[in-house]
XYZ file of C-alpha atoms in Angstrom:
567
model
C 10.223 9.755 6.368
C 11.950 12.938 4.986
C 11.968 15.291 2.168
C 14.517 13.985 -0.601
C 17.635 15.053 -0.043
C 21.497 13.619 -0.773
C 21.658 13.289 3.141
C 18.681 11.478 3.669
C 19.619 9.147 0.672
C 21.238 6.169 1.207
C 21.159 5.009 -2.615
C 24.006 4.744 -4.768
C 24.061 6.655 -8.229
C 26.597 4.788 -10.670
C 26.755 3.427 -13.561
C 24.502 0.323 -11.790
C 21.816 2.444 -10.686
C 19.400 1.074 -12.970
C 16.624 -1.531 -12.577
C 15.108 -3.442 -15.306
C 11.286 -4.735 -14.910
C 11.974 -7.607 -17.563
C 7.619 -8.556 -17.554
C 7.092 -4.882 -19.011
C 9.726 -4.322 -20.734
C 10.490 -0.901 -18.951
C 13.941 0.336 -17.595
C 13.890 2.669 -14.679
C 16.714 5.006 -13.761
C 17.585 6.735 -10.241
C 19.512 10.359 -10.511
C 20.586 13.510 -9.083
C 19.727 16.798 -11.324
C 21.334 19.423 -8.931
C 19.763 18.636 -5.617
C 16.555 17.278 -7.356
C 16.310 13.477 -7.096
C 14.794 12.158 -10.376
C 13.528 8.733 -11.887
C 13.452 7.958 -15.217
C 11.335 5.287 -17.030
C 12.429 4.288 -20.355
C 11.803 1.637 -23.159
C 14.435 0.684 -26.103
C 14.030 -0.770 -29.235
C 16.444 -1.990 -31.611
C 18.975 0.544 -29.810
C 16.319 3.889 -29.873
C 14.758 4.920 -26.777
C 10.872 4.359 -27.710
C 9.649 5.668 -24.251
C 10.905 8.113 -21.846
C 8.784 9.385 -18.641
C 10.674 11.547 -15.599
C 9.211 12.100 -12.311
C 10.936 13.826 -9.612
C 10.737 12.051 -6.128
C 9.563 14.285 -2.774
C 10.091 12.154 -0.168
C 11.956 9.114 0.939
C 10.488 6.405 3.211
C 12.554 4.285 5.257
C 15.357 4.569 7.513
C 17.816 3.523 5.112
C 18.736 0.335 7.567
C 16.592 -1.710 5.466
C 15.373 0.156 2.117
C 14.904 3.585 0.789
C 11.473 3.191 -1.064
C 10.313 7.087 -2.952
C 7.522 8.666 -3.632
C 6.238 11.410 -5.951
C 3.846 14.588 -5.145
C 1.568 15.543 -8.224
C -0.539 18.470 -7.021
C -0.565 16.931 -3.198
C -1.478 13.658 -4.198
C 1.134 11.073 -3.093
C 2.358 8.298 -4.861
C 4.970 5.340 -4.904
C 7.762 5.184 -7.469
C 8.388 1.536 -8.613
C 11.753 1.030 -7.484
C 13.545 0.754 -4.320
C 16.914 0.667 -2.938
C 17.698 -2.476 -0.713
C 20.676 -0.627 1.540
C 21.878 -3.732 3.289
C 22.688 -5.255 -0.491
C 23.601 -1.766 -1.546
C 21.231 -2.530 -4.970
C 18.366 -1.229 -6.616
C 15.128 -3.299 -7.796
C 11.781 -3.293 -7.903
C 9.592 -1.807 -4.983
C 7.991 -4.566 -2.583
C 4.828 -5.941 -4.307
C 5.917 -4.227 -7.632
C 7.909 -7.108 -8.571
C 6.452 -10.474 -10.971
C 4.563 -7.813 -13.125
C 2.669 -6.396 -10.519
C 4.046 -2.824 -10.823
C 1.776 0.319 -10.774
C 4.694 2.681 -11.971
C 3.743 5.493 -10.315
C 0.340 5.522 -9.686
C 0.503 3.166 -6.275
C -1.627 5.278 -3.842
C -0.190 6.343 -0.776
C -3.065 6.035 1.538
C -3.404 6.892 5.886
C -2.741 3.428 6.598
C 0.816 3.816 5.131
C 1.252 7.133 6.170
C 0.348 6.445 9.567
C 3.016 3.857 10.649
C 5.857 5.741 8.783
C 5.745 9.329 9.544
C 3.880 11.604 12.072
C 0.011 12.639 11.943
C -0.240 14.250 8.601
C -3.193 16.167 7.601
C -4.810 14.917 4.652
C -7.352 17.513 2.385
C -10.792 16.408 3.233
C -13.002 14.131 0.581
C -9.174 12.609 -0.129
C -7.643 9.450 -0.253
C -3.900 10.366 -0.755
C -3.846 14.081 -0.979
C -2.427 16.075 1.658
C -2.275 19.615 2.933
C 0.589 18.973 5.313
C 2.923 16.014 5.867
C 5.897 16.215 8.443
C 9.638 14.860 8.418
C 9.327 11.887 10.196
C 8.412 9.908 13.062
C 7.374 12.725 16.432
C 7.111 12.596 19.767
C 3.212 12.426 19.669
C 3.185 9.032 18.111
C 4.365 7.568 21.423
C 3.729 10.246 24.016
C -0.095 11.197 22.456
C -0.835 15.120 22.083
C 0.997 17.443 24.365
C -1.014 20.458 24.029
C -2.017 19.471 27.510
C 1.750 19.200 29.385
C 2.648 22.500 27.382
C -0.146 24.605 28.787
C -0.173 23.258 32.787
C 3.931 23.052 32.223
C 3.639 26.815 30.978
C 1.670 27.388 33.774
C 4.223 26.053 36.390
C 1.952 22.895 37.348
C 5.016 21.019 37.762
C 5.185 17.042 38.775
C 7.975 15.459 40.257
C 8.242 12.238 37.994
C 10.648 10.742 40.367
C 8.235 10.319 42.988
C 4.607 10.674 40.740
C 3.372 9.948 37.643
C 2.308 13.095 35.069
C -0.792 12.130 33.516
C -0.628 15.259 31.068
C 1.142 13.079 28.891
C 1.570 9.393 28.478
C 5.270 8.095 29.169
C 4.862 4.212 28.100
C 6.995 3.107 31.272
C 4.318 3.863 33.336
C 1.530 1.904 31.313
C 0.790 -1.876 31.723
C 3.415 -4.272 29.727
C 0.317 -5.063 27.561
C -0.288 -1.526 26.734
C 3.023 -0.487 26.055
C 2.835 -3.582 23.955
C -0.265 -2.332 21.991
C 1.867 0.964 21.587
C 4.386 -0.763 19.577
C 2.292 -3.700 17.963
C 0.736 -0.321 16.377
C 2.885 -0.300 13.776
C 5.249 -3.377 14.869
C 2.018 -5.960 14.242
C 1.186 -5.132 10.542
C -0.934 -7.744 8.873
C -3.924 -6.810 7.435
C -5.883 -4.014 9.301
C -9.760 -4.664 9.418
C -11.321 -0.671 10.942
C -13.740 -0.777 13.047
C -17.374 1.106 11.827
C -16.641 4.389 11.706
C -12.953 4.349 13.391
C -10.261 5.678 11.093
C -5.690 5.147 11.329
C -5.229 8.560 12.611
C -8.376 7.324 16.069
C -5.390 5.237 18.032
C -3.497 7.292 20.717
C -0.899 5.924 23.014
C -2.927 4.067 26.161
C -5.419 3.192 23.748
C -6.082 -0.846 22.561
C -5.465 -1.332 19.038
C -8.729 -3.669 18.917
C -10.851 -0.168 20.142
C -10.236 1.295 16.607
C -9.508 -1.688 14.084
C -8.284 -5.499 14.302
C -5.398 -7.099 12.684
C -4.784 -10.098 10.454
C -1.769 -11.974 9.941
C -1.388 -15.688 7.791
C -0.686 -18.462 9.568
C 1.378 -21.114 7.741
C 1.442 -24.748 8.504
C 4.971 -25.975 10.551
C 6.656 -23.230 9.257
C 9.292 -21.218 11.456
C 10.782 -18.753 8.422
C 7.424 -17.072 6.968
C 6.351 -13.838 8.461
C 5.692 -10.368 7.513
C 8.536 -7.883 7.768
C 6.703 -5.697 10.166
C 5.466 -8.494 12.217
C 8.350 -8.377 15.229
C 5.102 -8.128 17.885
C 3.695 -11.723 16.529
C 7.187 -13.316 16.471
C 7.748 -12.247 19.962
C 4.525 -13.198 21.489
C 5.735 -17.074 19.825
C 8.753 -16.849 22.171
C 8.789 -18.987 25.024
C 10.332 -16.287 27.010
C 7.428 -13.959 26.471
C 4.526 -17.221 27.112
C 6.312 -17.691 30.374
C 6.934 -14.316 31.431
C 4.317 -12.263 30.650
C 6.501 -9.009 31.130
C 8.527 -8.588 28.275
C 7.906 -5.636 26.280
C 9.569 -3.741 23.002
C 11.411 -1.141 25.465
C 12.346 -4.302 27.709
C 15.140 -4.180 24.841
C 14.926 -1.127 22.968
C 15.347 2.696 23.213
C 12.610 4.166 20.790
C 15.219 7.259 21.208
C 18.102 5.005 19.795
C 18.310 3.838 16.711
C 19.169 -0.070 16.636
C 21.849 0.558 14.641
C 23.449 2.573 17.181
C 22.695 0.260 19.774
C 24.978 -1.881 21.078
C 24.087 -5.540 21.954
C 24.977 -5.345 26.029
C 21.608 -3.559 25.913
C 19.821 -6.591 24.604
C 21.770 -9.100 26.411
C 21.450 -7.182 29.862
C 17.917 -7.190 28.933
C 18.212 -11.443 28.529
C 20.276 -11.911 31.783
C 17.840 -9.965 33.846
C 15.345 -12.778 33.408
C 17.475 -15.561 33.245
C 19.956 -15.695 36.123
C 22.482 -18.434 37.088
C 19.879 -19.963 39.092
C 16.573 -20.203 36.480
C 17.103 -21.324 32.916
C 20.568 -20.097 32.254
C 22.587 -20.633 28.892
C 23.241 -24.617 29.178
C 26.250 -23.978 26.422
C 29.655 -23.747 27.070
C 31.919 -21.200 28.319
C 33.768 -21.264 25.250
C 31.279 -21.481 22.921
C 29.708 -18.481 24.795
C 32.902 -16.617 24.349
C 33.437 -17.786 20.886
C 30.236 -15.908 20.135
C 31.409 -12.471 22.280
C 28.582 -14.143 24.915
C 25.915 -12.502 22.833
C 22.617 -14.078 23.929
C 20.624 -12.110 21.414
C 23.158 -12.712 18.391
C 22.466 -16.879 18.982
C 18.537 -15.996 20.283
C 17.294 -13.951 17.873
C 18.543 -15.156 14.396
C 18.637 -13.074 11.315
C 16.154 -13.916 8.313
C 14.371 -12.795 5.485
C 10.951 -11.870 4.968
C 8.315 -12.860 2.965
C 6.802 -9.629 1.834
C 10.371 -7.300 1.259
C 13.009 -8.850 -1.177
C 16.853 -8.139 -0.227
C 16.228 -7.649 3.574
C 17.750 -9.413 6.764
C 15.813 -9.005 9.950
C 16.300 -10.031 13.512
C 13.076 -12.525 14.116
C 11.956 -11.831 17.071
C 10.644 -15.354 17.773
C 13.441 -15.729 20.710
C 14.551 -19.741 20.159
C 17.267 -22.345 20.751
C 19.220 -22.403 17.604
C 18.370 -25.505 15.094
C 15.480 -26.367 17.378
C 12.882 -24.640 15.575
C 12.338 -26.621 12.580
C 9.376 -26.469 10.516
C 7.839 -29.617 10.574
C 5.348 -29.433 7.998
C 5.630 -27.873 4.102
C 4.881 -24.569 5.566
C 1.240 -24.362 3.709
C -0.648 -21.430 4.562
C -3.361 -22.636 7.616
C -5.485 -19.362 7.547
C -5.727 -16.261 9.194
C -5.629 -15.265 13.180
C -6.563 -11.959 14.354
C -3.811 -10.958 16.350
C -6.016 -8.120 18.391
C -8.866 -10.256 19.434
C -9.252 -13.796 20.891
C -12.902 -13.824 19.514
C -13.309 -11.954 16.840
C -17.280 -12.185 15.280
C -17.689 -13.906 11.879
C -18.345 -10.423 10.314
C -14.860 -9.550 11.304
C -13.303 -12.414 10.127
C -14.798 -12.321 6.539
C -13.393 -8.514 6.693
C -10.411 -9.992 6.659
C -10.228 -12.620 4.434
C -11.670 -9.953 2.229
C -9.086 -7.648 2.505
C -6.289 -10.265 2.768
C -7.279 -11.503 -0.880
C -7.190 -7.965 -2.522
C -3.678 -6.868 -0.611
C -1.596 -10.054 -0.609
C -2.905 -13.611 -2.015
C -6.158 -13.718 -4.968
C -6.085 -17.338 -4.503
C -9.705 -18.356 -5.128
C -10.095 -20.180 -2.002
C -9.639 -17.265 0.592
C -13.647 -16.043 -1.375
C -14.715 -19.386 0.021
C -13.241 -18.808 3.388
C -15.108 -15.612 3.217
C -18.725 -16.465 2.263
C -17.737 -19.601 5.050
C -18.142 -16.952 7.881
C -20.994 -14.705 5.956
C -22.453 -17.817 6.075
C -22.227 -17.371 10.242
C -23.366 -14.112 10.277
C -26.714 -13.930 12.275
C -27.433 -10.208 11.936
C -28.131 -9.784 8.292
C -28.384 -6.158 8.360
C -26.531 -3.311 5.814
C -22.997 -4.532 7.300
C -23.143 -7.668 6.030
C -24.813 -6.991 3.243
C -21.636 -4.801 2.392
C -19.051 -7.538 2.829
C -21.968 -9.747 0.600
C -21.432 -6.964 -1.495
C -17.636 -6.727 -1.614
C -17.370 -10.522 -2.067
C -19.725 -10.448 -5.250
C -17.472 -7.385 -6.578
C -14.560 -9.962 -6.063
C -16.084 -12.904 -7.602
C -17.399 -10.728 -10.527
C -20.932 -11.504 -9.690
C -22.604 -8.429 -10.703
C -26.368 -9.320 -10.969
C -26.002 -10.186 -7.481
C -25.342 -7.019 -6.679
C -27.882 -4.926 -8.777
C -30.131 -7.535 -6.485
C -28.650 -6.620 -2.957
C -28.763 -2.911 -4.153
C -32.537 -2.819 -3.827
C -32.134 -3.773 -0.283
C -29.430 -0.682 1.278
C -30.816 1.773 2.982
C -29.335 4.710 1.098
C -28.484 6.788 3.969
C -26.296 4.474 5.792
C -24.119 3.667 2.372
C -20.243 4.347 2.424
C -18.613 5.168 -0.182
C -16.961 1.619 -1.417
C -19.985 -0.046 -1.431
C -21.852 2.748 -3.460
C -18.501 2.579 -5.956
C -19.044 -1.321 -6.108
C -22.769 -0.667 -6.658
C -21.665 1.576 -9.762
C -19.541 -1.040 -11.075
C -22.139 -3.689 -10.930
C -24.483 -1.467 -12.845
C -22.184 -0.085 -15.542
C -21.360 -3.862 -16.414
C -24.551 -4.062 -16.317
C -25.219 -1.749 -19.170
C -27.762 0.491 -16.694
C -25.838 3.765 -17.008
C -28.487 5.875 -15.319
C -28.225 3.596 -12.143
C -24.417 3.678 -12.196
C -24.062 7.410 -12.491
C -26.206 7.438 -9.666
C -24.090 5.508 -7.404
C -20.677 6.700 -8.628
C -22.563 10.262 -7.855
C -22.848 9.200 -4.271
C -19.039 7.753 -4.120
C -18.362 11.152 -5.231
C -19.871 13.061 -2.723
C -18.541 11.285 0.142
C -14.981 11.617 -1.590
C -14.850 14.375 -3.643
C -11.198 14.174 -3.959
C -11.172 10.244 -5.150
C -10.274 10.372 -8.772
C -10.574 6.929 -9.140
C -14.347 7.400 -8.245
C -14.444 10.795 -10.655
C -13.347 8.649 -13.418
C -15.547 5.817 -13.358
C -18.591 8.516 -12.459
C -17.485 10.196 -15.795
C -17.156 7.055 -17.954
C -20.844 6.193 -16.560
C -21.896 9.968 -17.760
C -20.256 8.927 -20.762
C -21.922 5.829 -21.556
C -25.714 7.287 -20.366
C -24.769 10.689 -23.202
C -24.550 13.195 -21.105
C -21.361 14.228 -22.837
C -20.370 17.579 -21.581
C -21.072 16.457 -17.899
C -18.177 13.592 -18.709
C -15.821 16.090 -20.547
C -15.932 18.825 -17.572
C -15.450 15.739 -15.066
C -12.383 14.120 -17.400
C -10.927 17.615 -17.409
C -11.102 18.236 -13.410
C -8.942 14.729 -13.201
C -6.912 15.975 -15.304
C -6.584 19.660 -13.499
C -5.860 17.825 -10.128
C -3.488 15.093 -11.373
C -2.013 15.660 -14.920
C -0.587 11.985 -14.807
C -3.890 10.504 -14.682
C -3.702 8.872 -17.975
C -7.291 7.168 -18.206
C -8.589 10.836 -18.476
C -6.386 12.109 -21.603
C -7.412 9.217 -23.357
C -11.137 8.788 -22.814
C -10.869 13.347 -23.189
C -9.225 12.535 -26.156
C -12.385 10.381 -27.886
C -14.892 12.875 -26.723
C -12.733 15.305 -28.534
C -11.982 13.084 -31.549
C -16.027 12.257 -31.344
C -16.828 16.495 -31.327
C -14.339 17.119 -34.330
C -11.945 18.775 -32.284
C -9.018 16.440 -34.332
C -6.353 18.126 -33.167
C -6.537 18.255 -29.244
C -7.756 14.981 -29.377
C -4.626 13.976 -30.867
C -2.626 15.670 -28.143
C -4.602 14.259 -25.589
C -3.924 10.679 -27.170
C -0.374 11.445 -27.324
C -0.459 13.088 -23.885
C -1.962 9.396 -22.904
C 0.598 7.705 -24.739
C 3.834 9.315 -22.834
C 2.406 8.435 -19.278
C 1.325 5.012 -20.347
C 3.336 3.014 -23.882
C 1.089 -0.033 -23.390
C -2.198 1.190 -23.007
C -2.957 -0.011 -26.242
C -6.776 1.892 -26.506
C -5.320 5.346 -26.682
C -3.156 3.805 -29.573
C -5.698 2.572 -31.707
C -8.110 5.253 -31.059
C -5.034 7.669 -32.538
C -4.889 5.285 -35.171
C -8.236 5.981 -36.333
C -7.453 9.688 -36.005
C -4.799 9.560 -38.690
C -6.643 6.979 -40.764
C -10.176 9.087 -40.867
C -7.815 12.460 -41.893
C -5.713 10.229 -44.116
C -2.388 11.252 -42.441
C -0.992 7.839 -44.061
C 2.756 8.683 -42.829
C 1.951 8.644 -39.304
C -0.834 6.122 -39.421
C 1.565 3.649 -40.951
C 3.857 3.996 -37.845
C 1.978 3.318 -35.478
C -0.008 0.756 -36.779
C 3.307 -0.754 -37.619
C 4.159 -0.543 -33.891
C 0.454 -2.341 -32.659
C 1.179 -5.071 -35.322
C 4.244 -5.997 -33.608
C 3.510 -5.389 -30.031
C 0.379 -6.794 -30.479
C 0.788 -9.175 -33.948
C -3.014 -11.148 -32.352
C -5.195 -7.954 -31.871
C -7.882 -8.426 -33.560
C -8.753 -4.666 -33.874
C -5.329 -3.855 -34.874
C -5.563 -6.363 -38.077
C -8.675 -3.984 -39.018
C -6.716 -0.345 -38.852
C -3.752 -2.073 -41.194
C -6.405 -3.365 -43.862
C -8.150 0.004 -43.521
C -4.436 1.273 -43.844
C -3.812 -0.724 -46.696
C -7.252 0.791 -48.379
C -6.108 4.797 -48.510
């Protein structure tokens, strides 16, 4: 994780630096202005650039062995661009996850959780989600050695240990804890799945010595007979399926690897001495032949540990760390996915485990059946106290079952609510049509995350809705003041304008709405009605010529051009 810069770019800016996301219709294009790395989004039609939108990337993420993914600072808040650049096939394409229409342009939130695994302790603005005060360059020495402050002062104050002979417990060195901790050191950000936090625990509680299960559990799919599906950061779970680690018990990450050396500057004697020091000529040793051995450079870990893909990054080869017998591992069954295992705890409680599934379903697979797996272990759940009855909630919010929460509501004690379930409270009332009730509970998301926009906007749209208009407007208008991008806001700004007879900064607000977001067809029509109410004919015939062919079924749209065709 760096600033962006040409050095810490590995991308290529030619002619074929472009990427084309074919289910929206929008072109994206990588390049240099001066030592500014920029991204342009553009549309065409019939040969004319329709759409154009530049952002200017901050950072990259990635070491560049793999990818190069960017993101974008608006006013602290960080955010993912939509494309990526896969170094090892030297191309550009979609960000992972932003692919088959699922792209968020540039509003993907860049939360802890990410932040944590890829860089060094940031610190984020209170009452935040993704803005922060302070982010470093990369990866430090505190993410594997915990905080020095410690060693610094009794080091200042020559309190000197000799290491060679004792152990300095000012600091942790991770040769000197248990093979299972320096394990959980690694599987920190080597073991990603899906992380379920404990109560009250937070990504920035773990420190090196700690368990990972003392401040959240993981969850990773399981997938019937198959020996080529797992995660890309998932090199702790492969391992532990390695018969050399079930028999063993001792290997760690830094059996093999130098968390000072790259892997691309390591050369493969280290892994292989590594192999030979548990296998001698006695126990186990390679059964092939001499000259097979030599034909392969007698590279135990180039034959052990095969390259493959992975099922969550496109364009990548990575070593699996499942250490095997090549073409003995064969997947026996269609590779269907079992369920999930929680990789942190043998015996996790059913709470946990419908956590989980929860959180599995709105990150990687919406498959209907994971919300059965879910109410399966509510259904387990002795203690029905207010932490069930926010996973209830949560798996009603999924399944769109909104009277069932206004019900469960009634039965939170309003001091211990957090801040999701008060949002998901909100929701269920706005559908509900009780505006009152949902500005009341958006009010409370908003107070424990004052810095949440997403929770600003739906707490103004609920203002909206109940008429307090000028509470909305001056709520619209801080979104707008923190992150001018935030497109929701210029448009619904622009009908509280349009509503007050302020015509003409409603209509920038709807064309302000327009250049972050072509497709968001409301802030269209709503400009529509602008031009058709003031009788600007000229500009209401474009662009009601543009909804009827982007959008030739629209039912509203077939009303502006007959009220087009009346003027």
């Amino acid at each position: 994780f760096d600033k962006a810069t040409h050095a810490k770019s590995a991308g290529i800016y030619d002619e074929h630096a472009v990427v084309f996301d074919t289910l929206n219709n929008l072109w994206y294009k990588p390049f240099w202005q001066n030592d500014s790395l920029k991204i342009m989004e553009f549309r065409l039609a019939k040969g004319d650039t329709i759409h154009k939108r530049i952002e200017s990337v901050a950072y990259i993420i990635g070491s560049g062995q793999h990818t190069n993914s960017h993101l974008i600072n608006i006013n602290g808040y960080i955010y993912q661009a939509p494309i990526t650049f896969y170094t090892q096939k030297k191309q550009w394409d979609m960000a992972p996850g932003m692919e088959s229409g699922f792209s968020s342009r540039f509003s993907r939130i860049i939360e802890s959780e990410c932040m944590n695994c890829h860089n060094g302790i940031p610190q984020m603005i209170a009452g935040s989600v993704n803005k922060y005060q302070m982010i470093p360059s990369g990866i430090d020495c505190e993410r594997c050695h915990g905080p020095g402050s410690l060693h610094v002062a009794r080091v200042s104050n020559n309190i000197l240990v000799d290491t060679s002979k004792e152990i300095d417990y000012s600091i942790v060195n991770p040769r000197k804890l248990s093979v299972e901790l320096q394990n959980e050191l690694c599987n920190r950000c080597h073991l990603q799945g899906v992380n379920v936090l404990n109560e009250g625990s937070s990504f920035f509680d773990f420190k090196p010595g700690d368990k990972i299960s003392d401040h959240w559990n993981i969850f990773l799919p399981e997938f019937d007979g198959a020996n080529d599906k797992f995660l890309m950061a998932s090199q702790a779970d492969r391992l532990k399926q390695s018969q050399c680690f079930i028999q063993s018990q001792k290997i760690s990450c830094i059996t093999c690897h130098n968390p000072h050396v790259s892997v691309k500057n390591t050369l493969s004697v280290q892994y292989n001495t590594a192999c030979k020091s548990f296998h001698t000529p006695k126990v186990n040793y390679c059964t092939e032949t001499e000259v097979a051995r030599m034909d392969m450079g007698d590279d135990c870990s180039g034959c052990h540990i095969p390259k493959s893909g992975a099922i969550d990054i496109p364009h990548v080869s990575i070593s699996d760390h499942k250490i095997q017998i090549p073409n003995k591992e064969t997947a026996k069954k269609d590779g269907s996915f079992k369920g999930l295992k929680c990789m942190t705890n043998e015996n996790p409680d059913a709470l946990t485990m419908a956590k989980g599934y929860l959180q599995y379903y709105e990150a990687f697979n919406n498959e209907a059946i994971l919300l059965d797996s879910v109410q399966f272990y509510l259904n387990k759940v002795k203690n029905k106290d207010d932490l069930y009855r926010k996973a209830l909630i949560h798996l009603n919010y999924l399944k769109g079952n909104f009277k069932q929460i206004v019900d469960l509501s009634t039965q939170f004690d309003s001091q211990r609510i957090d801040m999701w379930t008060a949002y998901r409270i909100g929701e269920a009332y706005l559908s509900a049509g009780k505006y009152p009730s949902a500005v009341n509970y958006f009010s409370t998301a908003v107070s424990l995350q004052p810095l949440n926009l997403d929770y600003n906007f739906k707490l103004a749209t609920a203002q909206l809705f109940s008429g307090d208009i000028n509470a909305a407007e001056e709520k619209y208008l801080f979104i707008i003041s923190e992150n001018p991008t935030y497109y929701l806001a210029w448009n619904n700004l622009g009908v509280i304008q349009m509503n007050s007879g302020r015509l003409k900064e409603a209509e920038q607000s709807f064309l302000k709405c327009i250049r972050l977001d072509p497709d968001y067809i409301n802030a269209r029509i709503k400009l529509a009605e602008l031009y058709l109410n003031t009788r600007q004919k000229t500009k209401a015939t474009e662009l009601i010529d543009y909804l009827k062919e982007m959008y030739p079924d629209d039912a509203t749209v077939n009303q502006l051009l007959l009220k087009l065709r009346s003027i």
